Amino acid sequence: MTGFVDGLRDRLRRLFQRHGSVDLKPFRRIVATAGGDADAVAGWSDTRLTEAADGLRTAVREAVEQQEAGRAKGGKKRKGATHPEFTDAQASEFCAIGREAADRALGLRPFDVQLVGTLALLSGHVVEMSTGEGKTLAGALAAAGYALQGRRVHVLSVNDYLARRDAEWMAPACRLLGVTVGWVNEGSTPEERRAAYEADITYAAVSELGFDVLRDRLCTEADDVVVRAPDVVIVDEADSVLVDEAKVPLVLAGARGAGVADQEMTKVVRRLRLGRHYEVDQDERNVFLTDAGTAEVERALGGVDLYSEEHVGSTLTRVNIALHAHALLHRDVDYIVRDGRVQLINASRGRVALLQRWPDGLQAAVEAKEGLAVSESGDVLDEITVQALISRYPTLCGMTGTAMPAAEQLYEFYRASIAVIPPNEPCIRVDRPDQLFQTRQAKESAIVAEISARHAEGRPVLVGTQDVAESERLAALLAEAEVPCVVLNAKNDAEEAAIIADAGAHERVTVSTQMAGRGTDIKLGGRDGEGRDRIVELGGLCVVGTARHPSRRLDQQLRGRAGRQGDPGDSVFFASAEDDLIGQHAPEAAERLASDEDGRLTGRDAQQVFDHAQRVAEGVGLEIHRNTWRYTSLVSHQRGLVSERRDELLRTDLASQQAAERHPERHADLVEEIGEDAVEHAARLIALYHLDDRWADHLAYLADLRESIHLRSLARENPLDEFHRAAIPAFREILTEAADKAAETFETATITSDGVDLDAEGLRRPSATWTYLINDNPFGSEADRAMRGVRAMIGGSTTKSPRRKKQATD
Ligand code: ADP
């Protein structure tokens, strides 16, 4: 009977769920049969458990070998790679021994729903499980399952702290299953990294993995490479990483000397006033000089014409960079100044990311604006976006509390479907209706009143703000109201985990910048859960949002912090017509809203305005993602081809062969003189140097190309076509040019038994390299440009475009 009810429920769920969610029935069936094995497995010794896991490993391997032999015999070559999988019986056995291993090694006995999640991960899905449902364990068991199938697994977390915590926490269970675990942190040495990547399962932050992949691109010895070929990736907080951060480029740069601050420009733009000299577009992504501003800058620079051939590429770019730093990047919102350095705040997570910096010009401009010493600048040697990094893996799966709202993107960009796993205990959290106000001030008074009231009851309150400045403003207001609070923001991220762990304690008020990706669980009663019963009686954790986010998904992430594992709790969002969301996405509608004497919005359509603005914001976000990907997928394809060639040069004698073809006599003489190996080594170094050099040049060319297309944006040409038209032929030259240059160097360079002296040839490899990630494209994405184009066409704009100026002077 329950089977029938379950079946009906599944069918109904499928009917009502949006497209993309997968049927859990097969997984449920497997987990149910695993229950039957549980008693037997419970009596086994640890050794027997490990042997059983090993038996699974062998069985899968033998099946694969048989399949391959069969295929070879049939002479058939199947298209596309197929991956080993468990049969249903093997999957069921795996669930039984996995559950037992977790119970023994961690004291956590996985719930059925966690095992269903594990199986969904093993089928390559993104799994939606609410906060507190135990995704870490479900993910670790999936990683172990893949490892037993003979695969190499990378588990990606959002930061170093979680990578290490999860690896150390889960390792004992994996060990019982005969599976090794490693982790990588920012401080890991190359040896530690290599060892970690050798393990069956490697935990790492997305950025750390990306930087390792980039650094590997510079190795000149095959043994120095640390990351092994991509195989399976399990992405934690999958929507944050795969959607919100997808377009973030990770960059490897090489030092050439200290950067130069544009003091002159910094001074010039400091005098400019918003509205008079420049305007900022609605969503604060672009800044434009007005005619008056252009005139002012031209005057300040001694009467130049900014839009003349001479200045349009150089001076105008410098003005734009300085103006961008001056007008769009706000201290404590976009960056903080700590230890005399500018540190970027990660927009989607409200935390400082180490090693992050903007592209050089902009970094130096912000440093100049803050009167700080300018850090070193360098050339971009290689770069890769998070999306391209993850798209390298033949198998992708992941887990998050909020997958369904990102279903469209996950399918469009990664072909991933979602498995929605029901909670172990039904969720009883109450999501209260939004509290809407006319002004920000009225909203903030109401927020303080709400927090004070809950605090007076003794309930813990978690407040999610939009940025660091807002957190501090709210903390000050709370102090006035004599409500003590703990502020968690980018300035004290070191204590982050501990603060969150205690956010469920009696009377505790925690104010935090965006909670997405702050992967720590909030237990009622505090981290030891001692005062739990009392908090449950009081009604559990109360979550307060100070504004609706630019997507429903982010709202849900915040709400999901309350009501974990069937706990009581509630959530409420406050919003005002002065919020950025409305200002940027529904400014006209806001004018129609009416309010009462408390500033509370009264009209029935007020809620619709906010919902509409959020949907527009989601649409803009998706469009930006799509457009960025259209550009970066071409670059990422080209990068793949160069990497392949590089790998061949690194691991084979290709370089030496090529040298022998071009200069047979020189090659033969050298072999006789210093031996085959030494020649091979020298030829390899030469070839790698030129390939890397050409690739860095190509990246610079592509950046310029985008910039120049950007400046010509009103020329009405399809910028993407234009980009492709130039980028594809430019790339075609690279491999041949690099080979030609290598041949030249092989002929002329001094090559002795000590190797080749590249420095003497002026072919110096970068002395120091560093890595960083860029949060957002500071020069505006294609979508911004398209929107700006539309605005300009409508005619509301007073900007002076190069095009207009050109027409005027023609
Ligand atoms: P999520 O990432 O899904 O929010 P975590 O993986 O951080 O959740 O786990 C949340 C909490 O639940 C942790 O404290 C963990 O110890 C606990 N937990 C996970 N699985 C189980 C289980 N099967 N039984 C009891 N507690 C569990």
mmCIF file of N, CA and C in Angstrom, residues 170-256:
data_model
loop_
_atom_site.group_PDB
_atom_site.id
_atom_site.type_symbol
_atom_site.label_atom_id
_atom_site.label_comp_id
_atom_site.label_asym_id
_atom_site.label_seq_id
_atom_site.Cartn_x
_atom_site.Cartn_y
_atom_site.Cartn_z
ATOM 1 N N MET A 170 34.939 13.665 6.719
ATOM 2 C CA MET A 170 34.433 12.509 5.979
ATOM 3 C C MET A 170 35.473 11.408 5.758
ATOM 4 N N ALA A 171 36.755 11.754 5.900
ATOM 5 C CA ALA A 171 37.814 10.803 5.559
ATOM 6 C C ALA A 171 37.687 9.449 6.267
ATOM 7 N N PRO A 172 37.367 9.414 7.572
ATOM 8 C CA PRO A 172 37.320 8.104 8.246
ATOM 9 C C PRO A 172 36.313 7.142 7.606
ATOM 10 N N ALA A 173 35.156 7.661 7.178
ATOM 11 C CA ALA A 173 34.165 6.788 6.544
ATOM 12 C C ALA A 173 34.688 6.282 5.206
ATOM 13 N N CYS A 174 35.317 7.173 4.460
ATOM 14 C CA CYS A 174 35.865 6.767 3.165
ATOM 15 C C CYS A 174 36.955 5.717 3.366
ATOM 16 N N ARG A 175 37.772 5.947 4.390
ATOM 17 C CA ARG A 175 38.874 5.007 4.661
ATOM 18 C C ARG A 175 38.325 3.603 4.910
ATOM 19 N N LEU A 176 37.233 3.516 5.668
ATOM 20 C CA LEU A 176 36.617 2.211 5.920
ATOM 21 C C LEU A 176 36.168 1.550 4.618
ATOM 22 N N LEU A 177 35.885 2.384 3.624
ATOM 23 C CA LEU A 177 35.480 1.837 2.318
ATOM 24 C C LEU A 177 36.683 1.638 1.400
ATOM 25 N N GLY A 178 37.876 1.818 1.974
ATOM 26 C CA GLY A 178 39.094 1.604 1.187
ATOM 27 C C GLY A 178 39.358 2.707 0.178
ATOM 28 N N VAL A 179 38.831 3.895 0.468
ATOM 29 C CA VAL A 179 38.972 5.012 -0.474
ATOM 30 C C VAL A 179 39.790 6.112 0.191
ATOM 31 N N THR A 180 40.781 6.673 -0.529
ATOM 32 C CA THR A 180 41.637 7.703 0.075
ATOM 33 C C THR A 180 41.102 9.099 -0.201
ATOM 34 N N VAL A 181 41.369 10.004 0.763
ATOM 35 C CA VAL A 181 40.851 11.377 0.674
ATOM 36 C C VAL A 181 41.998 12.361 0.877
ATOM 37 N N GLY A 182 42.025 13.419 0.091
ATOM 38 C CA GLY A 182 43.002 14.499 0.284
ATOM 39 C C GLY A 182 42.309 15.840 0.194
ATOM 40 N N TRP A 183 42.989 16.885 0.651
ATOM 41 C CA TRP A 183 42.423 18.232 0.498
ATOM 42 C C TRP A 183 43.517 19.225 0.179
ATOM 43 N N VAL A 184 43.101 20.300 -0.484
ATOM 44 C CA VAL A 184 44.036 21.352 -0.877
ATOM 45 C C VAL A 184 43.549 22.663 -0.282
ATOM 46 N N ASN A 185 44.464 23.428 0.274
ATOM 47 C CA ASN A 185 44.168 24.766 0.775
ATOM 48 C C ASN A 185 45.138 25.753 0.166
ATOM 49 N N GLU A 186 44.835 27.037 0.376
ATOM 50 C CA GLU A 186 45.693 28.058 -0.198
ATOM 51 C C GLU A 186 47.133 27.893 0.253
ATOM 52 N N GLY A 187 47.330 27.463 1.508
ATOM 53 C CA GLY A 187 48.684 27.345 2.026
ATOM 54 C C GLY A 187 49.405 26.046 1.655
ATOM 55 N N SER A 188 48.740 25.142 0.929
ATOM 56 C CA SER A 188 49.371 23.851 0.612
ATOM 57 C C SER A 188 50.598 24.033 -0.281
ATOM 58 N N THR A 189 51.639 23.255 0.008
ATOM 59 C CA THR A 189 52.835 23.294 -0.838
ATOM 60 C C THR A 189 52.563 22.480 -2.098
ATOM 61 N N PRO A 190 53.416 22.656 -3.123
ATOM 62 C CA PRO A 190 53.222 21.858 -4.340
ATOM 63 C C PRO A 190 53.221 20.350 -4.063
ATOM 64 N N GLU A 191 54.077 19.898 -3.126
ATOM 65 C CA GLU A 191 54.113 18.461 -2.816
ATOM 66 C C GLU A 191 52.791 18.025 -2.187
ATOM 67 N N GLU A 192 52.300 18.864 -1.241
ATOM 68 C CA GLU A 192 51.027 18.525 -0.592
ATOM 69 C C GLU A 192 49.888 18.494 -1.617
ATOM 70 N N ARG A 193 49.962 19.429 -2.546
ATOM 71 C CA ARG A 193 48.918 19.460 -3.576
ATOM 72 C C ARG A 193 48.971 18.192 -4.415
ATOM 73 N N ARG A 194 50.170 17.841 -4.841
ATOM 74 C CA ARG A 194 50.295 16.654 -5.689
ATOM 75 C C ARG A 194 49.761 15.427 -4.966
ATOM 76 N N ALA A 195 50.134 15.324 -3.690
ATOM 77 C CA ALA A 195 49.665 14.178 -2.904
ATOM 78 C C ALA A 195 48.147 14.204 -2.791
ATOM 79 N N ALA A 196 47.585 15.389 -2.558
ATOM 80 C CA ALA A 196 46.132 15.497 -2.402
ATOM 81 C C ALA A 196 45.426 15.093 -3.698
ATOM 82 N N TYR A 197 45.970 15.499 -4.807
ATOM 83 C CA TYR A 197 45.327 15.160 -6.085
ATOM 84 C C TYR A 197 45.552 13.697 -6.477
ATOM 85 N N GLU A 198 46.520 13.051 -5.837
ATOM 86 C CA GLU A 198 46.735 11.624 -6.074
ATOM 87 C C GLU A 198 45.652 10.775 -5.414
ATOM 88 N N ALA A 199 45.033 11.330 -4.363
ATOM 89 C CA ALA A 199 44.029 10.558 -3.624
ATOM 90 C C ALA A 199 42.827 10.259 -4.521
ATOM 91 N N ASP A 200 42.032 9.261 -4.119
ATOM 92 C CA ASP A 200 40.835 8.931 -4.899
ATOM 93 C C ASP A 200 39.883 10.129 -4.939
ATOM 94 N N ILE A 201 39.759 10.784 -3.773
ATOM 95 C CA ILE A 201 38.854 11.932 -3.661
ATOM 96 C C ILE A 201 39.655 13.137 -3.189
ATOM 97 N N THR A 202 39.524 14.261 -3.872
ATOM 98 C CA THR A 202 40.216 15.472 -3.461
ATOM 99 C C THR A 202 39.204 16.570 -3.198
ATOM 100 N N TYR A 203 39.260 17.141 -1.993
ATOM 101 C CA TYR A 203 38.420 18.285 -1.654
ATOM 102 C C TYR A 203 39.226 19.560 -1.882
ATOM 103 N N ALA A 204 38.619 20.525 -2.572
ATOM 104 C CA ALA A 204 39.304 21.799 -2.788
ATOM 105 C C ALA A 204 38.278 22.892 -3.029
ATOM 106 N N ALA A 205 38.678 24.128 -2.715
ATOM 107 C CA ALA A 205 37.825 25.262 -3.082
ATOM 108 C C ALA A 205 37.925 25.434 -4.595
ATOM 109 N N VAL A 206 36.861 25.906 -5.190
ATOM 110 C CA VAL A 206 36.839 26.083 -6.640
ATOM 111 C C VAL A 206 38.037 26.895 -7.115
ATOM 112 N N SER A 207 38.302 28.000 -6.402
ATOM 113 C CA SER A 207 39.381 28.871 -6.868
ATOM 114 C C SER A 207 40.737 28.178 -6.741
ATOM 115 N N GLU A 208 40.948 27.427 -5.668
ATOM 116 C CA GLU A 208 42.235 26.730 -5.500
ATOM 117 C C GLU A 208 42.459 25.745 -6.635
ATOM 118 N N LEU A 209 41.441 24.967 -6.952
ATOM 119 C CA LEU A 209 41.566 24.018 -8.053
ATOM 120 C C LEU A 209 41.885 24.774 -9.342
ATOM 121 N N GLY A 210 41.139 25.849 -9.575
ATOM 122 C CA GLY A 210 41.338 26.619 -10.808
ATOM 123 C C GLY A 210 42.758 27.154 -10.893
ATOM 124 N N PHE A 211 43.260 27.670 -9.766
ATOM 125 C CA PHE A 211 44.613 28.214 -9.789
ATOM 126 C C PHE A 211 45.634 27.105 -10.027
ATOM 127 N N ASP A 212 45.394 25.934 -9.478
ATOM 128 C CA ASP A 212 46.308 24.814 -9.728
ATOM 129 C C ASP A 212 46.313 24.447 -11.210
ATOM 130 N N VAL A 213 45.123 24.421 -11.800
ATOM 131 C CA VAL A 213 45.032 24.099 -13.226
ATOM 132 C C VAL A 213 45.794 25.147 -14.040
ATOM 133 N N LEU A 214 45.649 26.410 -13.654
ATOM 134 C CA LEU A 214 46.350 27.476 -14.378
ATOM 135 C C LEU A 214 47.861 27.368 -14.186
ATOM 136 N N ARG A 215 48.284 27.142 -12.952
ATOM 137 C CA ARG A 215 49.725 27.061 -12.693
ATOM 138 C C ARG A 215 50.345 25.886 -13.434
ATOM 139 N N ASP A 216 49.583 24.798 -13.534
ATOM 140 C CA ASP A 216 50.090 23.644 -14.279
ATOM 141 C C ASP A 216 50.408 24.023 -15.722
ATOM 142 N N ARG A 217 49.710 25.019 -16.208
ATOM 143 C CA ARG A 217 49.920 25.451 -17.585
ATOM 144 C C ARG A 217 51.317 26.035 -17.801
ATOM 145 N N LEU A 218 52.028 26.300 -16.721
ATOM 146 C CA LEU A 218 53.360 26.866 -16.894
ATOM 147 C C LEU A 218 54.474 25.861 -16.633
ATOM 148 N N CYS A 219 54.138 24.649 -16.240
ATOM 149 C CA CYS A 219 55.176 23.662 -15.927
ATOM 150 C C CYS A 219 56.010 23.352 -17.161
ATOM 151 N N THR A 220 57.296 23.185 -16.927
ATOM 152 C CA THR A 220 58.135 22.782 -18.047
ATOM 153 C C THR A 220 58.634 21.345 -17.877
ATOM 154 N N GLU A 221 58.268 20.721 -16.744
ATOM 155 C CA GLU A 221 58.596 19.310 -16.545
ATOM 156 C C GLU A 221 57.294 18.570 -16.236
ATOM 157 N N ALA A 222 57.112 17.435 -16.880
ATOM 158 C CA ALA A 222 55.864 16.696 -16.681
ATOM 159 C C ALA A 222 55.639 16.361 -15.208
ATOM 160 N N ASP A 223 56.722 16.119 -14.468
ATOM 161 C CA ASP A 223 56.577 15.741 -13.063
ATOM 162 C C ASP A 223 56.080 16.874 -12.174
ATOM 163 N N ASP A 224 56.183 18.114 -12.661
ATOM 164 C CA ASP A 224 55.756 19.255 -11.839
ATOM 165 C C ASP A 224 54.248 19.475 -11.873
ATOM 166 N N VAL A 225 53.580 18.847 -12.825
ATOM 167 C CA VAL A 225 52.131 19.027 -12.934
ATOM 168 C C VAL A 225 51.463 18.461 -11.687
ATOM 169 N N VAL A 226 50.523 19.213 -11.076
ATOM 170 C CA VAL A 226 49.906 18.679 -9.858
ATOM 171 C C VAL A 226 48.501 18.103 -10.071
ATOM 172 N N VAL A 227 47.702 18.716 -10.929
ATOM 173 C CA VAL A 227 46.322 18.249 -11.077
ATOM 174 C C VAL A 227 46.256 17.194 -12.175
ATOM 175 N N ARG A 228 45.592 16.098 -11.869
ATOM 176 C CA ARG A 228 45.476 15.049 -12.874
ATOM 177 C C ARG A 228 44.256 15.299 -13.747
ATOM 178 N N ALA A 229 44.156 14.546 -14.833
ATOM 179 C CA ALA A 229 43.100 14.811 -15.810
ATOM 180 C C ALA A 229 41.733 14.819 -15.140
ATOM 181 N N PRO A 230 40.855 15.739 -15.544
ATOM 182 C CA PRO A 230 39.532 15.832 -14.918
ATOM 183 C C PRO A 230 38.697 14.597 -15.195
ATOM 184 N N ASP A 231 37.954 14.145 -14.185
ATOM 185 C CA ASP A 231 37.131 12.959 -14.366
ATOM 186 C C ASP A 231 35.718 13.207 -13.805
ATOM 187 N N VAL A 232 35.568 13.145 -12.462
ATOM 188 C CA VAL A 232 34.254 13.423 -11.869
ATOM 189 C C VAL A 232 34.374 14.658 -10.978
ATOM 190 N N VAL A 233 33.424 15.570 -11.080
ATOM 191 C CA VAL A 233 33.403 16.694 -10.146
ATOM 192 C C VAL A 233 32.060 16.722 -9.422
ATOM 193 N N ILE A 234 32.140 16.862 -8.099
ATOM 194 C CA ILE A 234 30.937 17.022 -7.270
ATOM 195 C C ILE A 234 30.997 18.436 -6.707
ATOM 196 N N VAL A 235 30.035 19.260 -7.074
ATOM 197 C CA VAL A 235 30.095 20.668 -6.703
ATOM 198 C C VAL A 235 29.137 20.960 -5.550
ATOM 199 N N ASP A 236 29.705 21.385 -4.434
ATOM 200 C CA ASP A 236 28.859 21.770 -3.302
ATOM 201 C C ASP A 236 28.350 23.186 -3.555
ATOM 202 N N GLU A 237 27.214 23.530 -2.977
ATOM 203 C CA GLU A 237 26.562 24.824 -3.246
ATOM 204 C C GLU A 237 26.523 25.032 -4.759
ATOM 205 N N ALA A 238 25.992 24.034 -5.444
ATOM 206 C CA ALA A 238 26.118 23.981 -6.906
ATOM 207 C C ALA A 238 25.571 25.215 -7.614
ATOM 208 N N ASP A 239 24.474 25.775 -7.125
ATOM 209 C CA ASP A 239 23.930 26.937 -7.842
ATOM 210 C C ASP A 239 24.825 28.163 -7.682
ATOM 211 N N SER A 240 25.384 28.362 -6.487
ATOM 212 C CA SER A 240 26.307 29.488 -6.305
ATOM 213 C C SER A 240 27.462 29.385 -7.286
ATOM 214 N N VAL A 241 28.050 28.194 -7.338
ATOM 215 C CA VAL A 241 29.253 28.021 -8.142
ATOM 216 C C VAL A 241 28.915 27.984 -9.640
ATOM 217 N N LEU A 242 27.923 27.190 -9.998
ATOM 218 C CA LEU A 242 27.669 26.950 -11.426
ATOM 219 C C LEU A 242 26.904 28.088 -12.090
ATOM 220 N N VAL A 243 26.176 28.852 -11.291
ATOM 221 C CA VAL A 243 25.398 29.938 -11.890
ATOM 222 C C VAL A 243 25.964 31.300 -11.483
ATOM 223 N N ASP A 244 25.987 31.574 -10.162
ATOM 224 C CA ASP A 244 26.387 32.917 -9.731
ATOM 225 C C ASP A 244 27.845 33.228 -10.060
ATOM 226 N N GLU A 245 28.705 32.227 -9.938
ATOM 227 C CA GLU A 245 30.119 32.514 -10.128
ATOM 228 C C GLU A 245 30.626 32.017 -11.464
ATOM 229 N N ALA A 246 29.723 31.497 -12.299
ATOM 230 C CA ALA A 246 30.152 30.829 -13.523
ATOM 231 C C ALA A 246 31.041 31.702 -14.383
ATOM 232 N N LYS A 247 30.714 32.992 -14.462
ATOM 233 C CA LYS A 247 31.436 33.819 -15.402
ATOM 234 C C LYS A 247 32.676 34.468 -14.803
ATOM 235 N N VAL A 248 32.970 34.127 -13.568
ATOM 236 C CA VAL A 248 34.156 34.690 -12.928
ATOM 237 C C VAL A 248 35.419 34.124 -13.568
ATOM 238 N N PRO A 249 36.281 34.976 -14.105
ATOM 239 C CA PRO A 249 37.524 34.428 -14.645
ATOM 240 C C PRO A 249 38.593 34.278 -13.575
ATOM 241 N N LEU A 250 39.256 33.143 -13.580
ATOM 242 C CA LEU A 250 40.421 32.948 -12.725
ATOM 243 C C LEU A 250 41.625 33.259 -13.605
ATOM 244 N N VAL A 251 42.542 34.028 -13.037
ATOM 245 C CA VAL A 251 43.608 34.560 -13.873
ATOM 246 C C VAL A 251 44.974 34.196 -13.310
ATOM 247 N N LEU A 252 45.901 33.867 -14.194
ATOM 248 C CA LEU A 252 47.295 33.675 -13.815
ATOM 249 C C LEU A 252 48.090 34.782 -14.478
ATOM 250 N N ALA A 253 48.796 35.563 -13.657
ATOM 251 C CA ALA A 253 49.555 36.677 -14.212
ATOM 252 C C ALA A 253 51.024 36.527 -13.848
ATOM 253 N N GLY A 254 51.875 37.120 -14.647
ATOM 254 C CA GLY A 254 53.303 37.062 -14.380
ATOM 255 C C GLY A 254 53.844 38.464 -14.162
ATOM 256 N N ALA A 255 54.786 38.579 -13.213
ATOM 257 C CA ALA A 255 55.281 39.902 -12.823
ATOM 258 C C ALA A 255 56.292 40.445 -13.811
ATOM 259 N N ARG A 256 56.210 41.721 -14.046
ATOM 260 C CA ARG A 256 57.234 42.386 -14.845
ATOM 261 C C ARG A 256 57.801 43.597 -14.119
#
